[in-house]
Coordinates of C-alpha atoms in Angstrom, one line a residue:
M1 CA -9.2 4.6 -11.2
E2 CA -12.1 4.2 -12.7
F3 CA -12.5 2.5 -8.5
R4 CA -11.2 5.8 -6.9
N5 CA -14.3 7.1 -5.5
L6 CA -13.8 5.0 -3.5
I7 CA -10.6 5.1 -2.4
L8 CA -9.2 7.0 0.7
G9 CA -6.0 6.7 1.8
G10 CA -5.5 3.9 0.0
I11 CA -7.4 2.3 1.7
Y12 CA -11.4 0.9 0.5
L13 CA -13.8 2.6 2.6
I14 CA -17.2 0.6 3.5
K15 CA -19.8 0.7 5.2
E16 CA -19.7 2.3 8.5
S17 CA -21.2 -0.4 10.6
F18 CA -18.5 -3.0 9.8
Y19 CA -16.2 -0.5 11.6
Q20 CA -18.5 0.2 14.6
K21 CA -18.8 -3.7 15.1
Y22 CA -15.2 -3.9 15.8
G23 CA -15.6 -0.9 18.2
F24 CA -14.0 2.0 15.9
G25 CA -16.7 3.7 15.2
N26 CA -14.6 5.1 11.7
P27 CA -13.1 3.6 8.7
P28 CA -9.2 4.6 8.1
Q29 CA -8.5 7.9 7.6
S30 CA -5.7 9.6 7.7
Y31 CA -5.6 13.6 9.0
W32 CA -3.2 14.5 7.0
I33 CA -5.0 13.3 4.2
A34 CA -8.4 14.4 5.2
S35 CA -7.4 18.2 6.7
T36 CA -5.8 19.2 3.3
H37 CA -7.4 19.4 -0.1
S38 CA -7.5 16.7 -3.2
T39 CA -4.8 17.1 -5.9
N40 CA -6.3 16.8 -9.6
Y41 CA -2.6 16.5 -11.5
P42 CA -4.0 14.8 -15.9
V43 CA -2.6 11.2 -16.4
L44 CA -0.2 11.7 -19.0
D45 CA -1.5 11.0 -22.5
R46 CA 1.1 11.4 -24.4
D47 CA 4.5 10.8 -24.9
I48 CA 7.3 13.6 -23.3
K49 CA 11.0 14.6 -23.4
V50 CA 12.3 16.1 -20.0
D51 CA 15.5 16.1 -18.6
V52 CA 14.8 14.2 -15.1
A53 CA 11.9 11.6 -15.3
I54 CA 10.5 10.9 -11.3
V55 CA 8.4 7.8 -10.6
G56 CA 7.1 8.3 -7.2
G57 CA 5.3 12.1 -6.1
G58 CA 6.1 11.5 -1.9
L59 CA 8.1 13.7 -0.4
V60 CA 11.2 12.8 -1.8
G61 CA 9.8 12.4 -5.4
I62 CA 8.1 15.8 -5.2
T63 CA 11.3 17.8 -3.3
A64 CA 14.0 16.4 -5.8
A65 CA 11.4 17.7 -8.6
Y66 CA 11.3 21.3 -6.6
L67 CA 14.9 21.6 -6.6
L68 CA 16.1 20.0 -10.3
K69 CA 13.5 22.4 -12.0
Q70 CA 15.1 25.8 -9.3
E71 CA 18.1 24.3 -12.0
N72 CA 16.6 25.0 -14.7
L73 CA 16.1 21.3 -15.3
K74 CA 13.3 19.9 -17.1
V75 CA 10.7 16.9 -14.9
A76 CA 8.1 14.9 -14.6
V77 CA 6.7 13.8 -11.8
I78 CA 4.5 10.1 -12.3
E79 CA 2.7 9.4 -9.6
S80 CA 0.3 5.9 -9.5
D81 CA -2.6 7.1 -7.8
K82 CA -2.5 11.0 -5.9
I83 CA 0.6 12.6 -4.8
A84 CA 1.6 12.8 -1.3
E85 CA -1.8 10.0 -0.9
G86 CA 1.4 7.2 0.3
T87 CA 3.6 6.7 3.5
T88 CA 3.7 10.7 3.0
G89 CA 0.1 11.2 3.6
H90 CA 0.2 8.0 6.3
T91 CA 3.4 9.0 8.4
T92 CA 3.6 10.6 12.0
A93 CA 5.9 14.0 10.4
K94 CA 8.5 14.2 12.9
L95 CA 11.6 16.3 11.3
T96 CA 13.7 14.5 13.8
S97 CA 17.4 13.1 13.6
Q98 CA 16.4 10.9 16.7
H99 CA 15.5 7.9 14.8
N100 CA 15.8 5.7 17.4
L101 CA 18.2 3.6 19.1
I102 CA 20.7 4.4 16.3
Y103 CA 23.3 6.5 16.4
D104 CA 25.5 4.1 19.0
K105 CA 24.9 1.1 16.4
L106 CA 25.8 3.1 13.9
I107 CA 29.1 4.0 15.1
N108 CA 30.0 0.2 16.1
H109 CA 29.0 -1.1 12.6
L110 CA 30.2 1.9 9.8
G111 CA 32.9 3.8 11.8
K112 CA 31.8 7.6 13.6
E113 CA 33.1 9.0 10.8
K114 CA 29.8 8.0 8.5
A115 CA 27.6 8.3 11.5
E116 CA 28.7 11.0 11.6
I117 CA 28.1 12.1 8.0
Y118 CA 24.1 10.4 8.5
A119 CA 23.6 12.4 12.1
G120 CA 24.8 16.1 9.9
A121 CA 22.5 15.6 7.3
N122 CA 19.3 14.4 8.9
E123 CA 20.2 17.3 11.4
F124 CA 20.9 19.4 7.5
A125 CA 17.3 18.2 6.3
I126 CA 15.4 19.9 9.2
D127 CA 17.1 23.4 8.8
F128 CA 16.3 23.3 5.1
V129 CA 12.7 22.5 5.7
E130 CA 11.9 25.5 7.9
N131 CA 14.3 27.4 5.7
L132 CA 12.3 27.0 2.7
I133 CA 9.1 27.6 4.2
N134 CA 9.7 30.6 5.8
E135 CA 11.2 31.6 2.2
K136 CA 8.2 30.1 0.6
Q137 CA 5.4 31.4 3.7
I138 CA 4.0 27.9 3.8
D139 CA 1.6 27.3 6.4
C140 CA 2.8 23.2 7.7
D141 CA 1.7 23.6 11.5
F142 CA 5.6 23.4 11.2
S143 CA 7.4 24.2 15.0
R144 CA 10.4 23.4 16.9
Q145 CA 9.8 20.6 19.3
P146 CA 12.4 18.0 21.6
A147 CA 12.5 13.9 20.5
I148 CA 12.6 12.1 23.6
V149 CA 13.2 8.2 23.3
Y150 CA 11.8 6.5 26.2
T151 CA 12.1 3.5 27.9
Q152 CA 9.8 1.8 30.9
S153 CA 12.1 -1.5 31.3
D154 CA 14.9 -2.0 33.1
Q155 CA 16.6 -3.5 30.9
Y156 CA 16.9 -0.8 27.8
I157 CA 18.1 1.8 31.0
Q158 CA 22.0 0.8 30.1
K159 CA 21.2 1.3 26.0
I160 CA 19.4 4.6 25.7
Q161 CA 23.0 6.5 28.5
K162 CA 25.1 4.2 25.5
E163 CA 22.9 6.1 23.6
V164 CA 22.9 9.8 24.5
E165 CA 27.2 9.2 24.8
A166 CA 27.4 7.6 20.9
A167 CA 25.0 10.9 19.8
S168 CA 26.9 13.5 21.6
S169 CA 30.5 12.2 20.4
L170 CA 28.2 13.0 17.1
G171 CA 27.7 16.7 17.5
I172 CA 23.8 16.3 18.4
D173 CA 22.4 18.7 21.4
V174 CA 21.1 16.3 23.4
K175 CA 20.5 14.7 27.4
Y176 CA 19.7 11.9 29.2
L177 CA 17.0 12.0 31.2
D178 CA 14.8 10.0 34.1
S179 CA 11.2 11.8 34.1
L180 CA 9.3 13.2 31.5
P181 CA 5.8 15.6 31.8
L182 CA 3.4 12.1 30.6
P183 CA 1.2 10.8 33.0
F184 CA 3.5 7.8 33.0
E185 CA 6.9 6.8 34.8
V186 CA 9.6 6.0 32.7
K187 CA 12.8 4.5 33.5
A188 CA 15.1 6.0 31.5
A189 CA 14.9 8.7 28.1
E190 CA 17.0 10.4 25.6
Q191 CA 16.2 14.0 24.5
F192 CA 17.2 15.2 21.0
E193 CA 16.9 19.3 21.2
N194 CA 15.8 21.4 18.8
Q195 CA 14.3 18.7 16.6
A196 CA 10.5 19.6 14.5
Q197 CA 7.2 18.6 13.3
F198 CA 4.9 19.8 10.6
H199 CA 1.7 18.5 8.4
P200 CA 3.8 16.8 5.0
R201 CA 1.0 17.4 2.7
K202 CA 0.8 21.2 3.9
F203 CA 4.5 21.5 3.2
L204 CA 4.4 19.6 -0.2
L205 CA 1.1 20.5 -2.5
P206 CA 2.8 24.1 -2.3
L207 CA 5.8 22.9 -3.4
A208 CA 4.2 20.3 -6.5
E209 CA 1.8 23.2 -7.8
E210 CA 5.5 25.1 -8.9
V211 CA 6.9 21.7 -10.3
H212 CA 3.8 21.6 -12.6
G213 CA 4.5 23.8 -15.6
N214 CA 7.3 25.2 -18.0
G215 CA 8.2 22.4 -19.2
S216 CA 7.9 20.3 -16.3
Y217 CA 5.0 18.2 -15.0
I218 CA 3.2 16.0 -13.0
F219 CA 1.3 13.7 -13.4
E220 CA -1.3 11.5 -11.3
Q221 CA -3.4 7.8 -12.0
T222 CA -0.3 7.1 -14.1
R223 CA 1.2 4.0 -13.6
A224 CA 5.2 3.2 -14.6
V225 CA 5.1 -0.7 -16.2
D226 CA 8.8 -1.0 -17.7
F227 CA 12.2 0.3 -18.0
H228 CA 14.0 0.7 -21.1
E229 CA 17.7 1.5 -20.7
D230 CA 19.0 3.1 -23.6
K231 CA 20.6 6.9 -24.0
P232 CA 17.9 8.2 -23.0
I233 CA 15.9 6.4 -20.8
T234 CA 12.9 5.5 -21.4
V235 CA 10.2 5.6 -18.5
I236 CA 6.8 3.1 -20.1
S237 CA 3.1 3.6 -18.5
E238 CA 0.5 1.0 -18.3
N239 CA -1.0 3.0 -20.8
G240 CA 1.6 2.9 -23.3
Y241 CA 2.7 5.8 -23.3
K242 CA 7.1 7.1 -23.0
V243 CA 9.0 9.6 -20.9
T244 CA 12.7 9.7 -21.9
A245 CA 14.7 11.5 -19.7
D246 CA 18.5 12.0 -19.3
H247 CA 18.6 11.4 -16.0
V248 CA 15.2 8.5 -14.1
I249 CA 14.9 8.7 -10.0
I250 CA 13.1 5.8 -8.2
A251 CA 10.8 7.0 -5.4
S252 CA 8.0 4.9 -5.2
H253 CA 9.1 3.4 -2.1
F254 CA 9.9 0.1 -3.4
P255 CA 11.8 0.3 -6.9
A256 CA 10.0 -2.2 -8.8
Y257 CA 12.2 -2.1 -10.9
G258 CA 15.6 -2.9 -9.3
S259 CA 18.4 -2.8 -13.0
G260 CA 20.3 -6.2 -11.4
G261 CA 20.5 -4.3 -7.8
Y262 CA 17.9 -7.2 -6.0
Y263 CA 16.4 -4.6 -3.3
F264 CA 13.8 -7.4 -3.0
A265 CA 16.1 -10.0 -1.1
R266 CA 17.8 -6.5 0.9
M267 CA 15.1 -4.9 2.7
Y268 CA 11.9 -5.6 4.5
P269 CA 8.7 -4.2 4.4
D270 CA 6.5 -3.5 7.5
R271 CA 3.9 -2.1 8.5
S272 CA 2.5 0.4 11.7
Y273 CA -0.6 2.4 12.9
A274 CA -1.7 5.8 14.5
L275 CA -4.3 7.0 15.9
G276 CA -5.8 10.5 16.1
I277 CA -7.0 11.4 19.1
K278 CA -9.0 14.0 21.7
T279 CA -7.6 13.7 25.2
K280 CA -9.4 16.1 28.4
E281 CA -5.5 16.5 28.9
E282 CA -3.3 19.3 27.5
F283 CA -0.9 18.1 25.7
P284 CA 3.0 18.7 26.9
G285 CA 4.5 19.6 24.0
G286 CA 6.8 17.4 22.0
M287 CA 7.8 14.0 20.4
Y288 CA 7.7 10.6 21.9
I289 CA 9.0 6.9 21.3
T290 CA 9.5 4.0 23.3
A291 CA 12.9 2.1 23.2
E292 CA 10.9 -1.3 23.5
D293 CA 7.6 -3.3 21.9
P294 CA 5.3 -2.9 20.8
G295 CA 6.0 0.7 20.5
R296 CA 4.1 3.9 21.3
S297 CA 4.5 6.9 19.8
L298 CA 3.0 10.6 20.4
R299 CA 3.1 13.8 19.9
F300 CA -0.2 16.7 18.6
T301 CA -0.7 18.2 15.6
P302 CA -3.2 21.7 15.7
D303 CA -5.9 20.8 14.8
N304 CA -7.2 22.1 11.1
N305 CA -10.8 21.5 12.4
D306 CA -11.1 22.7 16.2
Q307 CA -8.7 25.4 16.6
N308 CA -9.5 25.4 20.7
N309 CA -7.8 22.4 20.8
Q310 CA -5.1 20.1 20.0
L311 CA -5.2 16.0 17.6
V312 CA -2.2 14.1 20.2
I313 CA -1.4 11.2 17.7
V314 CA -0.7 7.7 18.9
A315 CA 0.9 5.2 17.3
G316 CA 2.8 2.4 17.3
E317 CA 2.2 -1.1 16.8
H318 CA 4.6 -2.4 14.0
H319 CA 4.9 -5.8 12.2
K320 CA 6.0 -7.8 9.3
T321 CA 3.5 -7.6 6.2
G322 CA 1.5 -9.8 6.3
Q323 CA 2.2 -11.7 9.3
G324 CA 1.2 -11.0 13.5
P325 CA -2.4 -11.4 14.5
N326 CA -6.1 -9.8 13.2
T327 CA -4.4 -6.4 11.8
N328 CA -7.4 -4.5 13.9
Q329 CA -6.3 -6.3 16.9
H330 CA -3.1 -3.6 16.4
Y331 CA -5.6 -0.7 15.9
Q332 CA -7.0 -1.8 19.5
N333 CA -4.0 -2.4 21.4
L334 CA -3.2 1.6 20.5
I335 CA -7.2 2.8 21.6
N336 CA -6.2 1.4 24.9
F337 CA -3.1 2.2 25.3
A338 CA -4.6 6.0 24.4
K339 CA -7.8 5.3 26.6
E340 CA -5.2 3.7 29.8
T341 CA -3.1 7.4 29.1
Y342 CA -6.0 10.0 28.9
T343 CA -9.4 10.9 29.1
V344 CA -9.7 9.9 25.6
T345 CA -12.7 12.3 24.6
D346 CA -13.2 11.0 20.6
I347 CA -10.8 9.2 18.4
L348 CA -11.2 10.8 14.7
Y349 CA -8.6 9.3 12.9
R350 CA -6.9 6.3 12.0
W351 CA -4.6 4.8 9.7
S352 CA -1.4 2.5 8.4
T353 CA 1.6 2.7 6.8
Q354 CA 4.3 1.0 5.4
D355 CA 8.5 1.3 5.5
Y356 CA 11.1 -1.1 4.6
T357 CA 13.8 -1.6 6.2
T358 CA 17.8 -2.2 5.2
L359 CA 20.0 -4.5 6.5
D360 CA 21.4 -2.4 8.2
D361 CA 18.7 0.2 9.2
V362 CA 20.8 2.8 6.7
P363 CA 18.4 4.1 2.6
Y364 CA 19.6 3.0 0.3
V365 CA 19.4 6.6 -1.7
G366 CA 22.1 7.5 -4.7
R367 CA 22.8 5.1 -7.7
I368 CA 20.9 2.1 -8.6
T369 CA 23.4 0.2 -9.1
S370 CA 27.6 0.6 -10.7
K371 CA 26.3 -0.5 -13.8
S372 CA 23.5 2.2 -14.1
P373 CA 24.8 5.7 -13.5
N374 CA 22.2 7.8 -14.6
I375 CA 19.1 5.7 -12.9
Y376 CA 18.9 6.5 -8.7
V377 CA 16.7 5.5 -6.3
A378 CA 15.8 6.3 -2.3
T379 CA 13.9 3.4 -0.3
G380 CA 14.2 1.9 2.9
F381 CA 13.6 4.6 5.0
R382 CA 12.3 2.4 8.6
K383 CA 10.0 4.8 9.6
W384 CA 12.0 7.9 9.8
G385 CA 11.6 8.8 6.4
M386 CA 11.0 12.7 6.4
T387 CA 14.9 14.1 6.9
N388 CA 15.9 11.0 5.3
S389 CA 13.3 12.2 1.6
I390 CA 14.6 15.4 1.8
V391 CA 18.6 14.6 2.4
S392 CA 16.9 12.4 -0.7
A393 CA 15.7 14.8 -2.4
I394 CA 19.3 16.9 -2.0
L395 CA 21.6 13.7 -2.2
L396 CA 20.3 13.4 -5.7
K397 CA 20.1 16.4 -6.9
D398 CA 22.9 16.8 -6.0
L399 CA 24.4 13.1 -7.7
I400 CA 22.1 14.7 -11.2
I401 CA 23.7 18.3 -10.9
K402 CA 27.6 17.8 -9.9
G403 CA 27.9 14.2 -10.2
E404 CA 29.1 13.7 -6.2
S405 CA 27.6 14.6 -2.5
P406 CA 29.1 14.2 0.8
W407 CA 26.0 11.8 1.7
E408 CA 27.0 8.9 -1.0
P409 CA 28.9 7.0 1.1
V410 CA 26.8 6.0 3.8
Y411 CA 23.8 5.7 1.6
N412 CA 25.5 3.7 -1.4
P413 CA 23.1 1.5 -2.4
S414 CA 25.1 -0.4 -3.4
R415 CA 27.9 -0.3 -0.3
F416 CA 27.9 -3.8 2.1
E417 CA 29.3 -3.5 5.6
T418 CA 29.8 -7.5 6.6
D419 CA 28.6 -6.8 10.1
P420 CA 25.4 -6.5 10.1
M421 CA 24.7 -7.1 6.5
I422 CA 25.2 -11.0 6.4
K423 CA 23.3 -11.8 9.4
N424 CA 20.4 -9.4 8.1
F425 CA 20.4 -11.0 4.8
V426 CA 20.7 -14.5 5.7
S427 CA 17.1 -13.7 8.6
S428 CA 15.6 -11.9 5.6
N429 CA 15.6 -14.2 3.0
M430 CA 14.8 -17.3 4.9
E431 CA 11.3 -15.8 6.2
V432 CA 10.7 -15.6 3.1
A433 CA 11.4 -18.4 1.8
K434 CA 8.8 -20.0 4.8
H435 CA 6.8 -18.0 2.8
L436 CA 6.9 -18.8 -0.2
I437 CA 7.1 -22.1 0.2
G438 CA 5.5 -23.1 3.5
D439 CA 2.1 -21.3 2.8
K440 CA 1.6 -23.2 -0.2
L441 CA 2.2 -26.3 1.7
K442 CA -1.3 -25.4 4.2
P443 CA -4.1 -26.3 3.4
V444 CA -7.1 -24.6 2.9
P445 CA -10.9 -25.7 2.9
S446 CA -13.0 -26.4 -0.8
D447 CA -15.8 -25.1 0.4
F448 CA -16.8 -21.8 3.2
D449 CA -19.5 -20.4 4.6
I450 CA -18.6 -16.3 4.8
E451 CA -20.2 -13.3 6.8
P452 CA -20.5 -10.1 5.2
G453 CA -17.1 -8.0 6.4
E454 CA -15.7 -11.5 6.5
A455 CA -12.9 -12.6 3.5
K456 CA -11.4 -16.9 3.6
V457 CA -8.9 -18.5 1.5
I458 CA -10.7 -21.8 -0.4
K459 CA -9.3 -24.2 -3.2
Y460 CA -11.1 -24.5 -5.5
Q461 CA -10.9 -26.5 -8.8
G462 CA -7.4 -26.7 -7.7
E463 CA -6.6 -23.1 -7.7
K464 CA -6.1 -21.3 -4.1
M465 CA -8.0 -17.7 -4.2
G466 CA -9.5 -15.3 -2.0
V467 CA -13.2 -14.8 -1.2
Y468 CA -14.7 -11.2 0.0
K469 CA -18.2 -10.9 0.6
D470 CA -18.4 -7.2 1.5
E471 CA -21.3 -5.4 3.4
G472 CA -24.1 -5.6 0.9
G473 CA -23.6 -9.2 0.4
E474 CA -21.4 -9.0 -2.6
I475 CA -18.5 -11.4 -3.2
H476 CA -15.5 -10.2 -4.6
A477 CA -12.8 -13.1 -5.4
V478 CA -9.5 -13.0 -6.5
N479 CA -6.7 -15.4 -6.9
I480 CA -3.5 -15.0 -4.2
T481 CA -1.1 -15.4 -6.1
C482 CA 1.8 -11.7 -6.4
T483 CA 2.1 -11.2 -9.0
H484 CA 5.2 -9.8 -8.2
M485 CA 7.4 -12.7 -6.7
G486 CA 4.6 -15.6 -6.2
C487 CA 4.2 -15.4 -3.1
D488 CA 0.7 -16.4 -1.6
L489 CA -1.3 -12.9 0.2
I490 CA -2.4 -12.9 3.0
W491 CA -6.0 -11.3 4.6
N492 CA -5.6 -7.7 6.6
A493 CA -9.0 -7.2 7.9
A494 CA -8.5 -3.9 9.1
E495 CA -7.9 -2.2 5.9
L496 CA -9.8 -4.3 3.9
S497 CA -6.6 -5.8 1.6
W498 CA -4.4 -9.0 0.3
D499 CA -1.4 -8.4 1.8
C500 CA 1.9 -10.3 0.7
P501 CA 4.1 -11.3 3.3
C502 CA 6.8 -11.6 1.3
H503 CA 8.1 -8.7 0.7
G504 CA 4.9 -6.4 1.2
S505 CA 3.2 -5.7 -2.2
R506 CA -0.6 -4.8 -1.1
F507 CA -3.8 -5.2 -3.4
T508 CA -7.6 -4.2 -2.9
Y509 CA -9.8 -7.0 -2.4
R510 CA -11.0 -5.9 -6.0
G511 CA -7.6 -7.2 -7.3
D512 CA -5.8 -3.9 -7.5
I513 CA -2.4 -2.8 -6.8
I514 CA -2.4 -1.0 -3.5
E515 CA 1.9 0.0 -3.1
G516 CA 4.4 -2.5 -5.1
P517 CA 6.5 -4.0 -5.7
A518 CA 3.8 -5.6 -7.6
L519 CA 3.5 -4.4 -10.5
K520 CA -0.1 -6.5 -12.4
S521 CA -3.2 -6.2 -10.5
L522 CA -4.4 -9.8 -9.2
Q523 CA -6.6 -12.1 -11.4
T524 CA -10.0 -11.7 -10.7
R525 CA -12.4 -14.7 -10.4
D526 CA -16.7 -14.6 -11.3
P527 CA -17.7 -13.9 -8.4
L528 CA -20.9 -16.0 -8.9
R529 CA -19.5 -19.3 -8.9
F530 CA -18.4 -18.5 -5.0
N531 CA -22.0 -17.7 -3.7
P532 CA -22.9 -20.1 -1.0

């Protein structure tokens, strides 16, 4: 793309002075991306035929491609940007079956048998990654660590006690604690033993090298925009080239092609934030997360640039995409927490990410609908995408090779559990309707006074426009109607993007897609007519 040199981790960079104005010092940058080399796989420039086409080059897509190629199938991975630079490149990279307080809820809603399958699948994923790392001799900072959910609130003590009982009943090695080696007191905690952490891009890039070649492909800067469900299935790129395949996996974070599965109505998008900091104190090890909101997550990683020191990753501050206060405030809240907790000597990295949550908190992985047996999906990881992505890759490989998987009953996208799905379906879609209709009724000014680094929504000749002035004084104007389903977009000041509060599509201030489900860029307008 012509703007590629201006993008890092899906975020447009601007002059450092803008970020210093907000007290951050540096523009957003993921440590995982900054500490690894950039990839340079080709753009799709011809029609090809393979056994399996995979849309999305993150942890699910690359791992599934690797496993399927090991089964002697020809695969093609189609990535709209660069592989492993989307959600995979903006994670906290915890490999754990501890997905906050989930198992007591799963037992109550899905039954103990399905809860056991979910727990067992995610425990298996940790061992699978470790075995693959050892087999391939991949240096990716893998280490076994305990995973801890803790609370500083009295109201979560009983919930943690019940979660420990639930997890233990499923065979998980778990224990209850009332203190932790952290510089503050806690009321209660549960600790899963023998979990893990790693560097996701260091793990994934060597696998990608084994995928590309000998009749299999990885294509970057290639956006899939249409599908034809014939036999074989045809995936059509933005440039009009076609990939035909007997099977298609949609691992693009959000399945823009839903094939009647109504995924836009069965998930909601959520953003969260992370810092990479240096501290005077030594981090005690382990991976920590709060049970309560606004959410605080802590872990460490070896720092490639400073082998004598650790990088502490502080994360949290989640909110629904396109909703909430100025997004810069979330970074500031994490900085305040870090400085209250540690002696912070430097803040080297900060980044944000987006996740989708399903109606029952369990990902949708499997056949995209019962009527499309050869099209598969993996989505809705609810911030726990490292193990669930590995589970997804193995599950989808088994469906394609064997026609079945022991994990399929839990992850089946066509499942429907009355409780809690109906309540969450109504709540989520009422929220969407509020933004789809209500935001369009909000009054907006017809003129504006805007400073460099700011954006405003105005009405010009009856059209609602998003106008951003960069640090050089240049105006960038776009129609802020989301090209997915028509919701009005909201300005994200921290990432300099226009975000959709309905289904999570995000666009640069120039109108280019950062992430879907939208498949078309925003309409741009002549900036000269907006110069005051």
